[in-house]
PDB file of C-alpha atoms and ligand atoms in Angstrom:
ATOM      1  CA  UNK A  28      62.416 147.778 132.594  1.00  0.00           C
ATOM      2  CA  UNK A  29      65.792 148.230 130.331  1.00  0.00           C
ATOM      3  CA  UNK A  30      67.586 148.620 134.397  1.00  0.00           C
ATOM      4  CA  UNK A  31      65.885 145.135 135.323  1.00  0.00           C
ATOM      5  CA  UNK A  32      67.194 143.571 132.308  1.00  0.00           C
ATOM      6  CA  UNK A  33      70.930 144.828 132.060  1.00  0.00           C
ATOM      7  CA  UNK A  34      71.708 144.203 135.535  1.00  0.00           C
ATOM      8  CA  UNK A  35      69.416 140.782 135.779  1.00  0.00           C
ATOM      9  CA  UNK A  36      71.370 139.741 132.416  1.00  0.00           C
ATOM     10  CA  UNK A  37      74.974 141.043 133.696  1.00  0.00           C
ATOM     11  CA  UNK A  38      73.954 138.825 137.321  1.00  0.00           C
ATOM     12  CA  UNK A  39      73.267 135.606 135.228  1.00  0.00           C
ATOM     13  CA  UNK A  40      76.439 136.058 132.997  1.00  0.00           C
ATOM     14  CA  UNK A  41      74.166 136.647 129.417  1.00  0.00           C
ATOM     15  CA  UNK A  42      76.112 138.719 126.808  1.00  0.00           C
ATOM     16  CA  UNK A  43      73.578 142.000 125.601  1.00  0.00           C
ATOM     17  CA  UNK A  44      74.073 141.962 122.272  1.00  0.00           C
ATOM     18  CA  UNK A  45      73.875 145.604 120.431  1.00  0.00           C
ATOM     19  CA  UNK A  46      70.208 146.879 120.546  1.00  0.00           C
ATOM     20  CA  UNK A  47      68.716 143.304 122.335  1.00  0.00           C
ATOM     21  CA  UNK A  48      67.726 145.337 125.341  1.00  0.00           C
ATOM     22  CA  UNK A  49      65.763 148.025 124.036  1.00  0.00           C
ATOM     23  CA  UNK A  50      64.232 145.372 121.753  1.00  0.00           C
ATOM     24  CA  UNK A  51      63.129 143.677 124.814  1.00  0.00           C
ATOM     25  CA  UNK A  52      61.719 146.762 126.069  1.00  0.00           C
ATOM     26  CA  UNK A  53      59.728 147.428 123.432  1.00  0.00           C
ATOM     27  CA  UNK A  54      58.632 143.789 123.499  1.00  0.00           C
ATOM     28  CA  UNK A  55      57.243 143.839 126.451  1.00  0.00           C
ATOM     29  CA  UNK A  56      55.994 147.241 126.228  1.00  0.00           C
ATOM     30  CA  UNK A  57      53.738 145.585 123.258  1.00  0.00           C
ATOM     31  CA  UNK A  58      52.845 142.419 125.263  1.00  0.00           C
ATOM     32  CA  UNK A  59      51.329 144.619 128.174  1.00  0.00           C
ATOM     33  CA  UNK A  60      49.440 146.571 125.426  1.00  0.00           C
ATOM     34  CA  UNK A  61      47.990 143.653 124.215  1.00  0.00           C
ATOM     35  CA  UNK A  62      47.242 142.266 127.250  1.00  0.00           C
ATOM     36  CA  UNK A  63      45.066 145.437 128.454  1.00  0.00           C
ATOM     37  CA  UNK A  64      42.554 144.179 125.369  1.00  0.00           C
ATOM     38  CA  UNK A  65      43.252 140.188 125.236  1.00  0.00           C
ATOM     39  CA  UNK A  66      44.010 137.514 128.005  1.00  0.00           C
ATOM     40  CA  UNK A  67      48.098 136.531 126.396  1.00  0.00           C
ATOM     41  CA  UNK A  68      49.978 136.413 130.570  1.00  0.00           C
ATOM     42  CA  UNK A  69      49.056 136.120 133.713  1.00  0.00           C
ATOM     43  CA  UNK A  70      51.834 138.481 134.526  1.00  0.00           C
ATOM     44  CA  UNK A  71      50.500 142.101 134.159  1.00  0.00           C
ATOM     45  CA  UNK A  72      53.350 144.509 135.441  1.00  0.00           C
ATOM     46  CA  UNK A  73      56.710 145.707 134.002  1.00  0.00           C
ATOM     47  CA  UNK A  74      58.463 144.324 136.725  1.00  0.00           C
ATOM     48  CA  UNK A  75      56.711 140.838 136.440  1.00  0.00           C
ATOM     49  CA  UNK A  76      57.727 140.695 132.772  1.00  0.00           C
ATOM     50  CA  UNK A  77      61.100 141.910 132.921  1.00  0.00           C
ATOM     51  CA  UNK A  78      61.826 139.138 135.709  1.00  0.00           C
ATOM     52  CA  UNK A  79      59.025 136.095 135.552  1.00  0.00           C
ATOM     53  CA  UNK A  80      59.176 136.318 131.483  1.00  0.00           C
ATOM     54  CA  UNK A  81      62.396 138.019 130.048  1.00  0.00           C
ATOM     55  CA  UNK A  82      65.094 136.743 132.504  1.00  0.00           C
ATOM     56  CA  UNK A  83      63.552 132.997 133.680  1.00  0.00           C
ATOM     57  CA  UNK A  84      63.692 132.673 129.545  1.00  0.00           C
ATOM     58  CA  UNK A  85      67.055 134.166 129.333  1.00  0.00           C
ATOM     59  CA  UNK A  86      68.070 131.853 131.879  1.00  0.00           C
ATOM     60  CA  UNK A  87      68.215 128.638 129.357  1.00  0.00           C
ATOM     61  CA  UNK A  88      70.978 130.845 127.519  1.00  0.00           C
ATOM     62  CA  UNK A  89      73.219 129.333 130.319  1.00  0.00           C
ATOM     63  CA  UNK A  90      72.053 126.051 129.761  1.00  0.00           C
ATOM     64  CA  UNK A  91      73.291 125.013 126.370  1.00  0.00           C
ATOM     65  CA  UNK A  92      74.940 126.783 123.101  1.00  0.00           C
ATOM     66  CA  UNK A  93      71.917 128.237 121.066  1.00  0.00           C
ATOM     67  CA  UNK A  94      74.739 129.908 118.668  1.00  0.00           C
ATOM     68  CA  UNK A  95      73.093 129.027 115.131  1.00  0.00           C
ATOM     69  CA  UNK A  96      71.073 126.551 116.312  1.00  0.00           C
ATOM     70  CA  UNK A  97      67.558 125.695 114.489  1.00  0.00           C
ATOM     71  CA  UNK A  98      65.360 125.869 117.780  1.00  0.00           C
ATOM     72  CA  UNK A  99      61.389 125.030 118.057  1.00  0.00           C
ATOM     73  CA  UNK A 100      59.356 126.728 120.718  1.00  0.00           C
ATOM     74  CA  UNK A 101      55.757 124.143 121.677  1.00  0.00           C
ATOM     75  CA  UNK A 102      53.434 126.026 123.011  1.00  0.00           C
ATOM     76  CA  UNK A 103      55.241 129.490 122.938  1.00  0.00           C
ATOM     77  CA  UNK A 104      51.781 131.663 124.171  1.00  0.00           C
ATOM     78  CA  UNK A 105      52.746 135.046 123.820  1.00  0.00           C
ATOM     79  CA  UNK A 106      56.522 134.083 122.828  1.00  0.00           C
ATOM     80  CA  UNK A 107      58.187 132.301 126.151  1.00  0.00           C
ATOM     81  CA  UNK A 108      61.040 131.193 125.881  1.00  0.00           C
ATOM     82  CA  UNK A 109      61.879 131.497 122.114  1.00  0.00           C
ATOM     83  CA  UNK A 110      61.214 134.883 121.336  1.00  0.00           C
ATOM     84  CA  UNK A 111      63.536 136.164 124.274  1.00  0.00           C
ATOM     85  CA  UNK A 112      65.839 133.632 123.588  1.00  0.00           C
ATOM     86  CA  UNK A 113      66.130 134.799 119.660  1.00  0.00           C
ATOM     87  CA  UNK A 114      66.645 138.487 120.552  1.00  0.00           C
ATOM     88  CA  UNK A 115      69.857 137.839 123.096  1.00  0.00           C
ATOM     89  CA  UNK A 116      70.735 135.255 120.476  1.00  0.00           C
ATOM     90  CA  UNK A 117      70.131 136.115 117.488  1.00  0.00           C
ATOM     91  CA  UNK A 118      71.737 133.627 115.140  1.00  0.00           C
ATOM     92  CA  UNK A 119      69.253 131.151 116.490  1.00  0.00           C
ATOM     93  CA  UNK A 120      66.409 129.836 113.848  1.00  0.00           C
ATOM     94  CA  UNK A 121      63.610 130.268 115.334  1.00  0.00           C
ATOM     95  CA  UNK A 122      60.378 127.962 114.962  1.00  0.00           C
ATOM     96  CA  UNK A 123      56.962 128.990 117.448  1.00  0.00           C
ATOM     97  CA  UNK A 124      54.183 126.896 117.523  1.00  0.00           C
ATOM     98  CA  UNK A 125      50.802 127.451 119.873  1.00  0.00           C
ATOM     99  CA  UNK A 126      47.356 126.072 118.992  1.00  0.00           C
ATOM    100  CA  UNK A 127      45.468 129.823 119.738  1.00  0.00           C
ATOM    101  CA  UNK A 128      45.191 131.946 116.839  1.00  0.00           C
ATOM    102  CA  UNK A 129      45.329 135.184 118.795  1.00  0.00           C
ATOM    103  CA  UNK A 130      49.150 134.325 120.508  1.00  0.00           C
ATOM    104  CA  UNK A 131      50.427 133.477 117.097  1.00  0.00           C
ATOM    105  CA  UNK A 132      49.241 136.725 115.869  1.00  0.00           C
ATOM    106  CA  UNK A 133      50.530 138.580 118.547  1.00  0.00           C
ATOM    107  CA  UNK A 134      53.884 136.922 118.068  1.00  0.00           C
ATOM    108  CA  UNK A 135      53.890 137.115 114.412  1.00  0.00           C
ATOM    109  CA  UNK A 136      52.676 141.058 114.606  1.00  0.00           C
ATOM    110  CA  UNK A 137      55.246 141.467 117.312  1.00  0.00           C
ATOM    111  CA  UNK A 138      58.282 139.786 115.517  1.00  0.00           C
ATOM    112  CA  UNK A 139      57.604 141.674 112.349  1.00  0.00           C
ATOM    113  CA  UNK A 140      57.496 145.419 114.079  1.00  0.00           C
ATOM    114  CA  UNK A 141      60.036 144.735 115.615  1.00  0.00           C
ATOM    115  CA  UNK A 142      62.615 142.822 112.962  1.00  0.00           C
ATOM    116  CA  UNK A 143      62.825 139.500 115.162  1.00  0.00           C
ATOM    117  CA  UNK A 144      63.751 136.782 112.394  1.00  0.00           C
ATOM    118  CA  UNK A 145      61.444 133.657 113.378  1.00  0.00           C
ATOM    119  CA  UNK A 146      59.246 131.253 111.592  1.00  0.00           C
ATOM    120  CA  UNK A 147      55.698 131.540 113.607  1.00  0.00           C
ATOM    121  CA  UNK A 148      53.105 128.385 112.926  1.00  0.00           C
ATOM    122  CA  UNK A 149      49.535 128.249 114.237  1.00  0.00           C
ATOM    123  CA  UNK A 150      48.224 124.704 114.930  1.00  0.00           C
ATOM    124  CA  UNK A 151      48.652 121.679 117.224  1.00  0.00           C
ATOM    125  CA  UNK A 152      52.523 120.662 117.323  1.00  0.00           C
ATOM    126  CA  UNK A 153      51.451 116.911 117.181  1.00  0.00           C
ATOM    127  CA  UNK A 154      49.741 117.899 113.611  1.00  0.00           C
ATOM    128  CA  UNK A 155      52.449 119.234 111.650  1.00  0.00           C
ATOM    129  CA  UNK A 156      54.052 116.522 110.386  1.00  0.00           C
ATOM    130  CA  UNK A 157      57.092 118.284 108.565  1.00  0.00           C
ATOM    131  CA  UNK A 158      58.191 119.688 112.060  1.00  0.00           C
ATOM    132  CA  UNK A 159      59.250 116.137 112.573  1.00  0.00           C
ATOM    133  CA  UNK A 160      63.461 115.604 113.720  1.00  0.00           C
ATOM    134  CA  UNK A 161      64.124 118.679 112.310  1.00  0.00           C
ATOM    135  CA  UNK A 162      65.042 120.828 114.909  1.00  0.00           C
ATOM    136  CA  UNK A 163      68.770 121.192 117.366  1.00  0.00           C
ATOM    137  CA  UNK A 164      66.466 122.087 120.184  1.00  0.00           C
ATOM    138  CA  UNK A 165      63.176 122.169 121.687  1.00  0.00           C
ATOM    139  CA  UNK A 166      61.946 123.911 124.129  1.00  0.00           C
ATOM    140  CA  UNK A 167      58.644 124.384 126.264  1.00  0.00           C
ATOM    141  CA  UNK A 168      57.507 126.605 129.558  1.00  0.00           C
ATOM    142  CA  UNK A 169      53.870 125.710 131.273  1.00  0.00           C
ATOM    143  CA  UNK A 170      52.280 123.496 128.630  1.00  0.00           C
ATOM    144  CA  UNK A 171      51.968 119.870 129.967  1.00  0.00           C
ATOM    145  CA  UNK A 172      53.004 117.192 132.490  1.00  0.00           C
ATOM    146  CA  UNK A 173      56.395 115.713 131.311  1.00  0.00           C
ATOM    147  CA  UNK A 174      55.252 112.761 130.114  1.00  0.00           C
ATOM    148  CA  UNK A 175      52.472 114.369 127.908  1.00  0.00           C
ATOM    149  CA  UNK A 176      54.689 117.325 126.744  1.00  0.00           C
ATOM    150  CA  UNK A 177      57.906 114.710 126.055  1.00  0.00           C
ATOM    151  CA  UNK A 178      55.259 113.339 123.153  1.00  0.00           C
ATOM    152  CA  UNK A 179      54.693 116.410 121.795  1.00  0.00           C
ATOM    153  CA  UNK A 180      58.491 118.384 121.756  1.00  0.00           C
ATOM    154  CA  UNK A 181      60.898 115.009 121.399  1.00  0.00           C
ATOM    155  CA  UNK A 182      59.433 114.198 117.902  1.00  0.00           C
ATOM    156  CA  UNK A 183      60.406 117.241 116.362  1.00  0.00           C
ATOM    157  CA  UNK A 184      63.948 117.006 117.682  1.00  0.00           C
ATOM    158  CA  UNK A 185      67.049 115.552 115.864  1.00  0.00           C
ATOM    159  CA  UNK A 186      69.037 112.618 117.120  1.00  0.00           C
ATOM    160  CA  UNK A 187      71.956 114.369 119.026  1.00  0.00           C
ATOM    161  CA  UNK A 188      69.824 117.471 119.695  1.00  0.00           C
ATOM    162  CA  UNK A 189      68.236 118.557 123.395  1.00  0.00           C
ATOM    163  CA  UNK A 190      64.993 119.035 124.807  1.00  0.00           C
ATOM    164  CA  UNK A 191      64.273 121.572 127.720  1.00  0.00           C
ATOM    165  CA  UNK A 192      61.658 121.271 129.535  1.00  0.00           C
ATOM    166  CA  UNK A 193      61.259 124.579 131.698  1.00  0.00           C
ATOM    167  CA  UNK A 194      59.399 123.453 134.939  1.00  0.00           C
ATOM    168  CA  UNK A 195      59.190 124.743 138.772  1.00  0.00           C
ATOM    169  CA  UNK A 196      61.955 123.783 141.012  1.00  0.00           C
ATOM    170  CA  UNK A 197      60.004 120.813 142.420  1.00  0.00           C
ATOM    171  CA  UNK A 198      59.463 118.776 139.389  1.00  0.00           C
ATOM    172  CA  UNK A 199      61.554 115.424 140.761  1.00  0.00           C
ATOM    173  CA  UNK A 200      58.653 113.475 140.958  1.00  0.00           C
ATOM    174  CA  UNK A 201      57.259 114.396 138.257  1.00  0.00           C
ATOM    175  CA  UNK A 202      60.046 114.092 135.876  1.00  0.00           C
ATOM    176  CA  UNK A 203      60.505 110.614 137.323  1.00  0.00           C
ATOM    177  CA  UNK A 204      57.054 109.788 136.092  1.00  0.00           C
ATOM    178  CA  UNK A 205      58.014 110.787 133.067  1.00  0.00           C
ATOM    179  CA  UNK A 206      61.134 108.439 132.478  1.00  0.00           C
ATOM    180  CA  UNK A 207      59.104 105.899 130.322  1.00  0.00           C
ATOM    181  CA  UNK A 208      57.872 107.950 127.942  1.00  0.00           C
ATOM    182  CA  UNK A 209      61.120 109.692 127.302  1.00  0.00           C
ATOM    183  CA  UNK A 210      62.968 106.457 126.841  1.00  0.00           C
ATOM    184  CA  UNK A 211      59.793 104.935 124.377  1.00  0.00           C
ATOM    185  CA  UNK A 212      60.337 108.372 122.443  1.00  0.00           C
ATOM    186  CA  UNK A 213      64.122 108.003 121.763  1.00  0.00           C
ATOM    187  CA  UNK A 214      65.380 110.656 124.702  1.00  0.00           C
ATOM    188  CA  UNK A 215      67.193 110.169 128.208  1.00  0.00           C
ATOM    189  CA  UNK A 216      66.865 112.260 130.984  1.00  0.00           C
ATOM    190  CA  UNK A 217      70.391 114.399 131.412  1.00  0.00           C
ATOM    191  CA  UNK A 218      69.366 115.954 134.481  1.00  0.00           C
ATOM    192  CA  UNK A 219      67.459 118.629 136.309  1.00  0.00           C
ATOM    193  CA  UNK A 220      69.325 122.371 136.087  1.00  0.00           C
ATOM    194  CA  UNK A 221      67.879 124.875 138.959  1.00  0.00           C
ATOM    195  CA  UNK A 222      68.489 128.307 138.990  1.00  0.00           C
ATOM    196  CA  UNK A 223      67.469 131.815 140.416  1.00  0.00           C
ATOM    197  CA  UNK A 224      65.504 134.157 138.763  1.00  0.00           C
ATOM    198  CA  UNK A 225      67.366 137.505 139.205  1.00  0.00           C
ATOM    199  CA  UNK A 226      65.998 140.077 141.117  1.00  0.00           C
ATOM    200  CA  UNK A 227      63.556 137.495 142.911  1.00  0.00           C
ATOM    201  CA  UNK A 228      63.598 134.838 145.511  1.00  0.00           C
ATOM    202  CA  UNK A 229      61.733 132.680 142.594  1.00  0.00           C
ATOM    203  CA  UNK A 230      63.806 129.331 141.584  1.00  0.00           C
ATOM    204  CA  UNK A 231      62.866 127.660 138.367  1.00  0.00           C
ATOM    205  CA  UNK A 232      64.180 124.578 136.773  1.00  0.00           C
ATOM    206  CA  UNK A 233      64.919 123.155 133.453  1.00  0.00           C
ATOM    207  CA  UNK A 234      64.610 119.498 132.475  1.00  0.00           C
ATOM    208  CA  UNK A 235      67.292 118.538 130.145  1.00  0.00           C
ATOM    209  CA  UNK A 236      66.686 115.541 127.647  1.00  0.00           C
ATOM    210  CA  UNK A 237      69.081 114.568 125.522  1.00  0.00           C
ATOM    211  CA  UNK A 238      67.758 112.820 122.048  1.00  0.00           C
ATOM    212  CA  UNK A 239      69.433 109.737 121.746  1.00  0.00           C
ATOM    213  CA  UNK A 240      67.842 107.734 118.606  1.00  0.00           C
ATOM    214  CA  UNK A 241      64.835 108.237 116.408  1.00  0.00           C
ATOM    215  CA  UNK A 242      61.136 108.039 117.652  1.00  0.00           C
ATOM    216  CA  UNK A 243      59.332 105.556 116.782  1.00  0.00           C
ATOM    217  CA  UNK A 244      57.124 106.541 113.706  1.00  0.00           C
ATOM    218  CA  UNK A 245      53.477 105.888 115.862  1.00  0.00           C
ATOM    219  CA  UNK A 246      54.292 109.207 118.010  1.00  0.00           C
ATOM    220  CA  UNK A 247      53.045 111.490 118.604  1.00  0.00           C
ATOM    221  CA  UNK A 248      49.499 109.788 118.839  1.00  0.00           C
ATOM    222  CA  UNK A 249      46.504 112.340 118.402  1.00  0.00           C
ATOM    223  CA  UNK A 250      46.215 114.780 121.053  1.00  0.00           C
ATOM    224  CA  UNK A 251      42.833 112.795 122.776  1.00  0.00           C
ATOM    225  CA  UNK A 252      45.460 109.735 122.873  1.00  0.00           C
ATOM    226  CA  UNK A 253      48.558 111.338 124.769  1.00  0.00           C
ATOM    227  CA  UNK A 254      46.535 112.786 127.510  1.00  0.00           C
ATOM    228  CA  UNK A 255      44.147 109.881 127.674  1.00  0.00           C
ATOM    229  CA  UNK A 256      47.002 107.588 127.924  1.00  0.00           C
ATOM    230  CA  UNK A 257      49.959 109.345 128.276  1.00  0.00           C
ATOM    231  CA  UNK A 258      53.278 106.504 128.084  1.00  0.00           C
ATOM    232  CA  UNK A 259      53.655 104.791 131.483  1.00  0.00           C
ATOM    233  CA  UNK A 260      55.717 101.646 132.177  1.00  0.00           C
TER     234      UNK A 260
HETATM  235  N1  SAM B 306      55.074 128.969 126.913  1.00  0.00           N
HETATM  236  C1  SAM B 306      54.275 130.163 127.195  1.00  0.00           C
HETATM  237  C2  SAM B 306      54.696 130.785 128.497  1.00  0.00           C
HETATM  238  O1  SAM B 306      55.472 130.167 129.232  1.00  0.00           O
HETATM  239  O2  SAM B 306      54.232 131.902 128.804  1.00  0.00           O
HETATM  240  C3  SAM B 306      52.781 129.845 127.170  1.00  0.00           C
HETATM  241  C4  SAM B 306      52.314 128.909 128.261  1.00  0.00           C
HETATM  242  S1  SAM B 306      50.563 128.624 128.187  1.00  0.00           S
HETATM  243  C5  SAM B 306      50.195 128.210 129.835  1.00  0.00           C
HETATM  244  C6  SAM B 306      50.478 127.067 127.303  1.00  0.00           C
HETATM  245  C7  SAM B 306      50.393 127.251 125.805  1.00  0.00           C
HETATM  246  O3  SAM B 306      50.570 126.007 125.159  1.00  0.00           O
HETATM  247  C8  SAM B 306      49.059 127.801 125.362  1.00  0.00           C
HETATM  248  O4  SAM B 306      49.262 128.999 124.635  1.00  0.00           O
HETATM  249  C9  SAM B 306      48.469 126.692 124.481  1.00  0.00           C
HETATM  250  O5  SAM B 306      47.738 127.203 123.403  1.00  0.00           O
HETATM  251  C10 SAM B 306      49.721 125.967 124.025  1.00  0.00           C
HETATM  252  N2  SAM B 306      49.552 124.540 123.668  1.00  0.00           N
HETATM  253  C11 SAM B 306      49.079 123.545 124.468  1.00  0.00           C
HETATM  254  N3  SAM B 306      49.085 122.362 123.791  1.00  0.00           N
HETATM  255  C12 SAM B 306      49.585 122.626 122.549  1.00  0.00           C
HETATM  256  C13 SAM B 306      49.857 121.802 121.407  1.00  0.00           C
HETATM  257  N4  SAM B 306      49.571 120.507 121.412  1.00  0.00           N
HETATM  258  N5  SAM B 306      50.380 122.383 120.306  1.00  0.00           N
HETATM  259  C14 SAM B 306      50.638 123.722 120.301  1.00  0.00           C
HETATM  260  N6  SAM B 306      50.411 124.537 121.364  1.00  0.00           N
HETATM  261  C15 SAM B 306      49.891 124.003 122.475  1.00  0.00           C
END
């Protein structure tokens, strides 16, 4: 796995810093562990992790400067994207949020074995109310449609601060759909960034939103509300 990595890393220009690779390593070496017992990933091979996980994450590194940046992760599962992207960065201040008990505690077990500084939470992001414009940057991987998902990471992100939104490589229309909401929630659509997943013939993409002005204190609405209605023009 530490091969995949270094050369995957070195092919999309991300700096190793001392120790982040073996870290990594042993990251992943835990999440397959745990997955033997519990459902955390789809994704049940080295190889699959190293690439599909560790380097599409990585891959937002490129995207934006995370130096020292206070960064939220909604709906981080098992720890995608934030995790990865707090051990190659690790001045970032890390905040992970996922509704099921068991992925928090696997994050929260993981990040303490192996020293990863991050805050962990357990709940629904549209119920934590002190989350609320505090953060640089959000960021999200396979939780909702845009539209949906722009309610529940746009909130918690400062005016000035981005939003990226880490979809497949055909997510045009849907991000289109999506341009109401956005706009009601304070953001604007920046553009769409594609790239290739090293070691693969996989292309991902990442939706980047910039925060423009405050949200409008009635959002989020209650989960039952966003995906009932979710904010169309
Ligand atoms: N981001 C991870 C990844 O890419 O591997 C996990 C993706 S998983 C398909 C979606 C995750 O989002 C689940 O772990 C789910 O519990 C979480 N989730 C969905 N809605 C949420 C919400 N409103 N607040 C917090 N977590 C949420």
């Amino acid at each position: 796995m530490e091969d995949i990595l270094r050369s995957g890393l070195a092919e999309l220009g991300i700096d190793v810093p001392p120790g982040a690779a073996e870290t990594l390593c042993a990251y992943g070496q835990r999440l397959l562990e745990a997955n033997a017992v519990t459902n955390l990933t789809a994704i049940r091979d080295k190889n699959g992790v190293a690439r599909l996980h560790f380097l599409d994450c990585a891959a937002l590194l490129k995207l934006a400067d995370f130096a020292g940046r206070r960064v939220i992760d909604i709906g981080s599962g098992a720890g995608f994207p934030g995790v990865v992207l707090q051990v190659l960065q690790p001045d970032i201040r890390l905040t992970t949020v996922d509704s099921v008990r068991k992925k928090t505690d696997f994050v929260r077990e993981t990040c303490a074995s192996l020293d990863i500084e991050a805050e962990i939470l357990w709940g629904r992001v549209e119920e934590l109310p002190r989350l609320r414009e505090r953060f640089d940057i959000a960021v999200s991987r396979a939780v909702a449609e845009l539209d949906v998902l722009a309610e529940l990471c746009l909130p918690q992100v400062k005016p000035g601060g981005l939003f990226f939104a880490m979809k497949g490589p055909d997510c045009a229309e849907e991000v289109g759909a999506a341009e109401f909401a956005i706009k009601a929630l304070g953001g604007r659509i920046r553009g769409i960034e594609r790239y290739a997943i090293p070691g693969t013939d996989v292309t991902h993409a990442a939706v980047v939103i910039e925060k423009q002005k405050p949200t409008p204190p009635q959002y989020p609405r209650r989960f039952a509300q966003i995906k009932k209605k979710p904010l169309r023009g």
